Amino acid sequence: ASPQERQQPIDEIASDLAYGFCPLFLAGQFSLTAPQLAERGFGSAVQRQPHPRFGEISLVSAIRPDGELAFGGVPGRACSVVVSGARREAALARLRQTMTWTGLDFQPTANVGQDLPGVTVETFKAPVESQMLYVQLIQTSGPASAVVAQLFAMDN
């Protein structure tokens, strides 16, 4: 690790990304080339992949001793933090417990989107200006098990 790289557990980084940087990314005020991502071990290569609801999403990733992280989405539409590896359960617990850091009153709500086999989704929403901000905590099982925090806004 380079000297300026911050050594935090993956679950802390996931929480910082989801509740600190995702709102800025959604507002178009934070980019995938931001120095805060490099400080957390993220590379500069941007991967693009299709998403069923948001079109093409762009992600950067970090491979760490305690797992792998990806961050990105579609500015103004969706932001995702993906955690894979042995500490994904710890990351999920931390994401649940730190949702209040946003200062918003997130309440459980019905899932937005279709149910998929091997995928568990917890959906929360909170009013922000004229929209609702949604947080989905997604767990996938199988060979590519991961935990995903996805934030997106929808009109009321």
PDB file of C-alpha atoms in Angstrom:
ATOM      1  CA  ALA A   1       0.000   0.000   0.000  1.00  0.00           C
ATOM      2  CA  SER A   2       1.204   3.460  -0.785  1.00  0.00           C
ATOM      3  CA  PRO A   3       1.687   5.804   2.192  1.00  0.00           C
ATOM      4  CA  GLN A   4      -1.330   7.969   1.339  1.00  0.00           C
ATOM      5  CA  GLU A   5      -3.639   4.944   1.095  1.00  0.00           C
ATOM      6  CA  ARG A   6      -6.002   4.744   4.055  1.00  0.00           C
ATOM      7  CA  GLN A   7      -6.134   1.412   5.851  1.00  0.00           C
ATOM      8  CA  GLN A   8      -9.722   0.893   6.964  1.00  0.00           C
ATOM      9  CA  PRO A   9     -11.642  -2.371   7.101  1.00  0.00           C
ATOM     10  CA  ILE A  10     -13.693  -3.062   3.970  1.00  0.00           C
ATOM     11  CA  ASP A  11     -16.987  -2.727   5.870  1.00  0.00           C
ATOM     12  CA  GLU A  12     -16.084   0.842   6.960  1.00  0.00           C
ATOM     13  CA  ILE A  13     -15.078   1.782   3.423  1.00  0.00           C
ATOM     14  CA  ALA A  14     -18.322   0.352   2.000  1.00  0.00           C
ATOM     15  CA  SER A  15     -20.338   2.421   4.465  1.00  0.00           C
ATOM     16  CA  ASP A  16     -18.340   5.601   3.707  1.00  0.00           C
ATOM     17  CA  LEU A  17     -18.852   5.064  -0.012  1.00  0.00           C
ATOM     18  CA  ALA A  18     -22.579   4.314   0.225  1.00  0.00           C
ATOM     19  CA  TYR A  19     -23.595   7.082   2.595  1.00  0.00           C
ATOM     20  CA  GLY A  20     -20.828   9.640   2.072  1.00  0.00           C
ATOM     21  CA  PHE A  21     -19.953   9.483  -1.624  1.00  0.00           C
ATOM     22  CA  CYS A  22     -23.042   7.969  -3.307  1.00  0.00           C
ATOM     23  CA  PRO A  23     -25.224  11.018  -2.527  1.00  0.00           C
ATOM     24  CA  LEU A  24     -22.542  13.249  -4.089  1.00  0.00           C
ATOM     25  CA  PHE A  25     -22.222  10.897  -7.082  1.00  0.00           C
ATOM     26  CA  LEU A  26     -26.007  11.000  -7.563  1.00  0.00           C
ATOM     27  CA  ALA A  27     -25.874  14.811  -7.468  1.00  0.00           C
ATOM     28  CA  GLY A  28     -23.142  14.820 -10.140  1.00  0.00           C
ATOM     29  CA  GLN A  29     -20.608  16.249  -7.626  1.00  0.00           C
ATOM     30  CA  PHE A  30     -18.298  13.211  -7.329  1.00  0.00           C
ATOM     31  CA  SER A  31     -16.535  11.331 -10.103  1.00  0.00           C
ATOM     32  CA  LEU A  32     -14.986   7.893 -10.439  1.00  0.00           C
ATOM     33  CA  THR A  33     -11.590   9.608 -10.768  1.00  0.00           C
ATOM     34  CA  ALA A  34     -11.885  11.408  -7.408  1.00  0.00           C
ATOM     35  CA  PRO A  35      -8.741  11.249  -5.223  1.00  0.00           C
ATOM     36  CA  GLN A  36     -10.852   9.939  -2.310  1.00  0.00           C
ATOM     37  CA  LEU A  37     -11.303   6.702  -4.263  1.00  0.00           C
ATOM     38  CA  ALA A  38      -7.589   6.369  -5.057  1.00  0.00           C
ATOM     39  CA  GLU A  39      -6.871   6.882  -1.321  1.00  0.00           C
ATOM     40  CA  ARG A  40      -9.032   3.829  -0.637  1.00  0.00           C
ATOM     41  CA  GLY A  41      -7.146   1.665  -3.126  1.00  0.00           C
ATOM     42  CA  PHE A  42      -9.391   2.044  -6.165  1.00  0.00           C
ATOM     43  CA  GLY A  43      -7.791   1.769  -9.581  1.00  0.00           C
ATOM     44  CA  SER A  44      -8.362   4.240 -12.403  1.00  0.00           C
ATOM     45  CA  ALA A  45      -9.683   1.696 -14.944  1.00  0.00           C
ATOM     46  CA  VAL A  46     -13.417   2.213 -15.458  1.00  0.00           C
ATOM     47  CA  GLN A  47     -15.433  -0.897 -16.270  1.00  0.00           C
ATOM     48  CA  ARG A  48     -18.763  -0.541 -18.020  1.00  0.00           C
ATOM     49  CA  GLN A  49     -21.520  -3.089 -17.746  1.00  0.00           C
ATOM     50  CA  PRO A  50     -25.224  -3.245 -18.621  1.00  0.00           C
ATOM     51  CA  HIS A  51     -27.791  -2.794 -15.861  1.00  0.00           C
ATOM     52  CA  PRO A  52     -31.432  -3.872 -16.345  1.00  0.00           C
ATOM     53  CA  ARG A  53     -32.913  -0.693 -14.812  1.00  0.00           C
ATOM     54  CA  PHE A  54     -30.326   2.040 -15.275  1.00  0.00           C
ATOM     55  CA  GLY A  55     -28.714   1.252 -18.642  1.00  0.00           C
ATOM     56  CA  GLU A  56     -24.931   1.122 -18.754  1.00  0.00           C
ATOM     57  CA  ILE A  57     -23.205   1.649 -15.408  1.00  0.00           C
ATOM     58  CA  SER A  58     -19.561   2.590 -14.879  1.00  0.00           C
ATOM     59  CA  LEU A  59     -17.563   1.120 -11.987  1.00  0.00           C
ATOM     60  CA  VAL A  60     -14.057   1.320 -10.523  1.00  0.00           C
ATOM     61  CA  SER A  61     -12.764  -1.419  -8.259  1.00  0.00           C
ATOM     62  CA  ALA A  62     -10.302  -2.118  -5.474  1.00  0.00           C
ATOM     63  CA  ILE A  63      -8.855  -5.507  -4.580  1.00  0.00           C
ATOM     64  CA  ARG A  64      -7.927  -5.562  -0.916  1.00  0.00           C
ATOM     65  CA  PRO A  65      -6.675  -8.192   1.533  1.00  0.00           C
ATOM     66  CA  ASP A  66     -10.158  -8.338   3.114  1.00  0.00           C
ATOM     67  CA  GLY A  67     -12.203  -8.484  -0.107  1.00  0.00           C
ATOM     68  CA  GLU A  68     -13.043  -6.679  -3.290  1.00  0.00           C
ATOM     69  CA  LEU A  69     -14.975  -3.421  -3.678  1.00  0.00           C
ATOM     70  CA  ALA A  70     -16.578  -1.751  -6.654  1.00  0.00           C
ATOM     71  CA  PHE A  71     -18.079   1.758  -6.744  1.00  0.00           C
ATOM     72  CA  GLY A  72     -19.993   3.562  -9.439  1.00  0.00           C
ATOM     73  CA  GLY A  73     -23.265   3.703 -11.306  1.00  0.00           C
ATOM     74  CA  VAL A  74     -24.909   6.312 -13.497  1.00  0.00           C
ATOM     75  CA  PRO A  75     -24.447   9.916 -12.249  1.00  0.00           C
ATOM     76  CA  GLY A  76     -27.832  11.433 -11.461  1.00  0.00           C
ATOM     77  CA  ARG A  77     -29.602   8.045 -11.621  1.00  0.00           C
ATOM     78  CA  ALA A  78     -28.014   5.319  -9.467  1.00  0.00           C
ATOM     79  CA  CYS A  79     -24.972   4.602  -7.320  1.00  0.00           C
ATOM     80  CA  SER A  80     -23.772   1.168  -6.269  1.00  0.00           C
ATOM     81  CA  VAL A  81     -21.211  -0.139  -3.815  1.00  0.00           C
ATOM     82  CA  VAL A  82     -20.398  -3.826  -4.300  1.00  0.00           C
ATOM     83  CA  VAL A  83     -18.538  -5.883  -1.666  1.00  0.00           C
ATOM     84  CA  SER A  84     -17.353  -9.425  -2.297  1.00  0.00           C
ATOM     85  CA  GLY A  85     -15.132 -11.664  -0.242  1.00  0.00           C
ATOM     86  CA  ALA A  86     -15.139 -13.021   3.288  1.00  0.00           C
ATOM     87  CA  ARG A  87     -16.193  -9.720   4.971  1.00  0.00           C
ATOM     88  CA  ARG A  88     -19.341  -9.097   2.947  1.00  0.00           C
ATOM     89  CA  GLU A  89     -21.588 -10.063   5.914  1.00  0.00           C
ATOM     90  CA  ALA A  90     -19.742  -7.530   8.107  1.00  0.00           C
ATOM     91  CA  ALA A  91     -20.213  -4.952   5.339  1.00  0.00           C
ATOM     92  CA  LEU A  92     -23.951  -5.679   5.169  1.00  0.00           C
ATOM     93  CA  ALA A  93     -24.291  -5.294   8.958  1.00  0.00           C
ATOM     94  CA  ARG A  94     -22.375  -1.996   8.855  1.00  0.00           C
ATOM     95  CA  LEU A  95     -24.473  -0.713   5.926  1.00  0.00           C
ATOM     96  CA  ARG A  96     -27.658  -1.445   7.884  1.00  0.00           C
ATOM     97  CA  GLN A  97     -26.353   0.198  11.056  1.00  0.00           C
ATOM     98  CA  THR A  98     -24.894   3.359   9.438  1.00  0.00           C
ATOM     99  CA  MET A  99     -27.813   4.291   7.153  1.00  0.00           C
ATOM    100  CA  THR A 100     -28.716   6.984   9.703  1.00  0.00           C
ATOM    101  CA  TRP A 101     -25.422   8.770   8.879  1.00  0.00           C
ATOM    102  CA  THR A 102     -27.224  10.369   5.931  1.00  0.00           C
ATOM    103  CA  GLY A 103     -29.406  12.312   8.364  1.00  0.00           C
ATOM    104  CA  LEU A 104     -32.445  11.022   6.475  1.00  0.00           C
ATOM    105  CA  ASP A 105     -35.330   9.080   7.961  1.00  0.00           C
ATOM    106  CA  PHE A 106     -35.084   5.834   5.977  1.00  0.00           C
ATOM    107  CA  GLN A 107     -38.064   3.528   6.407  1.00  0.00           C
ATOM    108  CA  PRO A 108     -38.459  -0.034   5.116  1.00  0.00           C
ATOM    109  CA  THR A 109     -40.605  -0.206   1.974  1.00  0.00           C
ATOM    110  CA  ALA A 110     -41.663  -2.687  -0.692  1.00  0.00           C
ATOM    111  CA  ASN A 111     -38.981  -3.818  -3.107  1.00  0.00           C
ATOM    112  CA  VAL A 112     -38.703  -1.802  -6.314  1.00  0.00           C
ATOM    113  CA  GLY A 113     -38.003  -4.219  -9.152  1.00  0.00           C
ATOM    114  CA  GLN A 114     -38.461  -7.893  -9.775  1.00  0.00           C
ATOM    115  CA  ASP A 115     -37.603 -10.759  -7.450  1.00  0.00           C
ATOM    116  CA  LEU A 116     -34.688 -12.854  -8.664  1.00  0.00           C
ATOM    117  CA  PRO A 117     -33.665 -16.339  -7.501  1.00  0.00           C
ATOM    118  CA  GLY A 118     -30.669 -16.314  -5.159  1.00  0.00           C
ATOM    119  CA  VAL A 119     -31.038 -12.579  -4.526  1.00  0.00           C
ATOM    120  CA  THR A 120     -32.313 -11.015  -1.281  1.00  0.00           C
ATOM    121  CA  VAL A 121     -33.260  -7.323  -1.381  1.00  0.00           C
ATOM    122  CA  GLU A 122     -34.053  -5.017   1.536  1.00  0.00           C
ATOM    123  CA  THR A 123     -35.452  -1.672   0.370  1.00  0.00           C
ATOM    124  CA  PHE A 124     -35.635   1.566   2.365  1.00  0.00           C
ATOM    125  CA  LYS A 125     -36.760   5.046   1.327  1.00  0.00           C
ATOM    126  CA  ALA A 126     -36.592   8.591   2.657  1.00  0.00           C
ATOM    127  CA  PRO A 127     -37.979  11.878   1.314  1.00  0.00           C
ATOM    128  CA  VAL A 128     -35.395  14.269  -0.140  1.00  0.00           C
ATOM    129  CA  GLU A 129     -36.676  17.528  -1.638  1.00  0.00           C
ATOM    130  CA  SER A 130     -39.313  16.532  -4.254  1.00  0.00           C
ATOM    131  CA  GLN A 131     -38.086  12.941  -4.563  1.00  0.00           C
ATOM    132  CA  MET A 132     -37.672   9.748  -2.602  1.00  0.00           C
ATOM    133  CA  LEU A 133     -34.144   8.451  -2.064  1.00  0.00           C
ATOM    134  CA  TYR A 134     -34.035   4.671  -2.050  1.00  0.00           C
ATOM    135  CA  VAL A 135     -31.393   2.447  -0.492  1.00  0.00           C
ATOM    136  CA  GLN A 136     -31.426  -1.180  -1.506  1.00  0.00           C
ATOM    137  CA  LEU A 137     -29.232  -3.631   0.394  1.00  0.00           C
ATOM    138  CA  ILE A 138     -28.841  -6.598  -1.931  1.00  0.00           C
ATOM    139  CA  GLN A 139     -27.306  -9.998  -1.188  1.00  0.00           C
ATOM    140  CA  THR A 140     -26.468 -12.413  -3.966  1.00  0.00           C
ATOM    141  CA  SER A 141     -25.611 -16.039  -3.349  1.00  0.00           C
ATOM    142  CA  GLY A 142     -23.825 -18.599  -5.454  1.00  0.00           C
ATOM    143  CA  PRO A 143     -20.335 -18.576  -6.931  1.00  0.00           C
ATOM    144  CA  ALA A 144     -20.248 -14.764  -7.155  1.00  0.00           C
ATOM    145  CA  SER A 145     -21.667 -13.972  -3.695  1.00  0.00           C
ATOM    146  CA  ALA A 146     -21.712 -10.254  -2.977  1.00  0.00           C
ATOM    147  CA  VAL A 147     -23.399  -7.524  -0.987  1.00  0.00           C
ATOM    148  CA  VAL A 148     -24.546  -4.431  -2.861  1.00  0.00           C
ATOM    149  CA  ALA A 149     -25.727  -1.093  -1.516  1.00  0.00           C
ATOM    150  CA  GLN A 150     -27.604   0.676  -4.276  1.00  0.00           C
ATOM    151  CA  LEU A 151     -28.903   4.221  -3.957  1.00  0.00           C
ATOM    152  CA  PHE A 152     -31.243   5.902  -6.405  1.00  0.00           C
ATOM    153  CA  ALA A 153     -33.853   8.648  -6.420  1.00  0.00           C
ATOM    154  CA  MET A 154     -37.352   8.520  -7.852  1.00  0.00           C
ATOM    155  CA  ASP A 155     -40.022  11.180  -8.144  1.00  0.00           C
ATOM    156  CA  ASN A 156     -42.796  11.017  -5.563  1.00  0.00           C
TER     157      ASN A 156
END
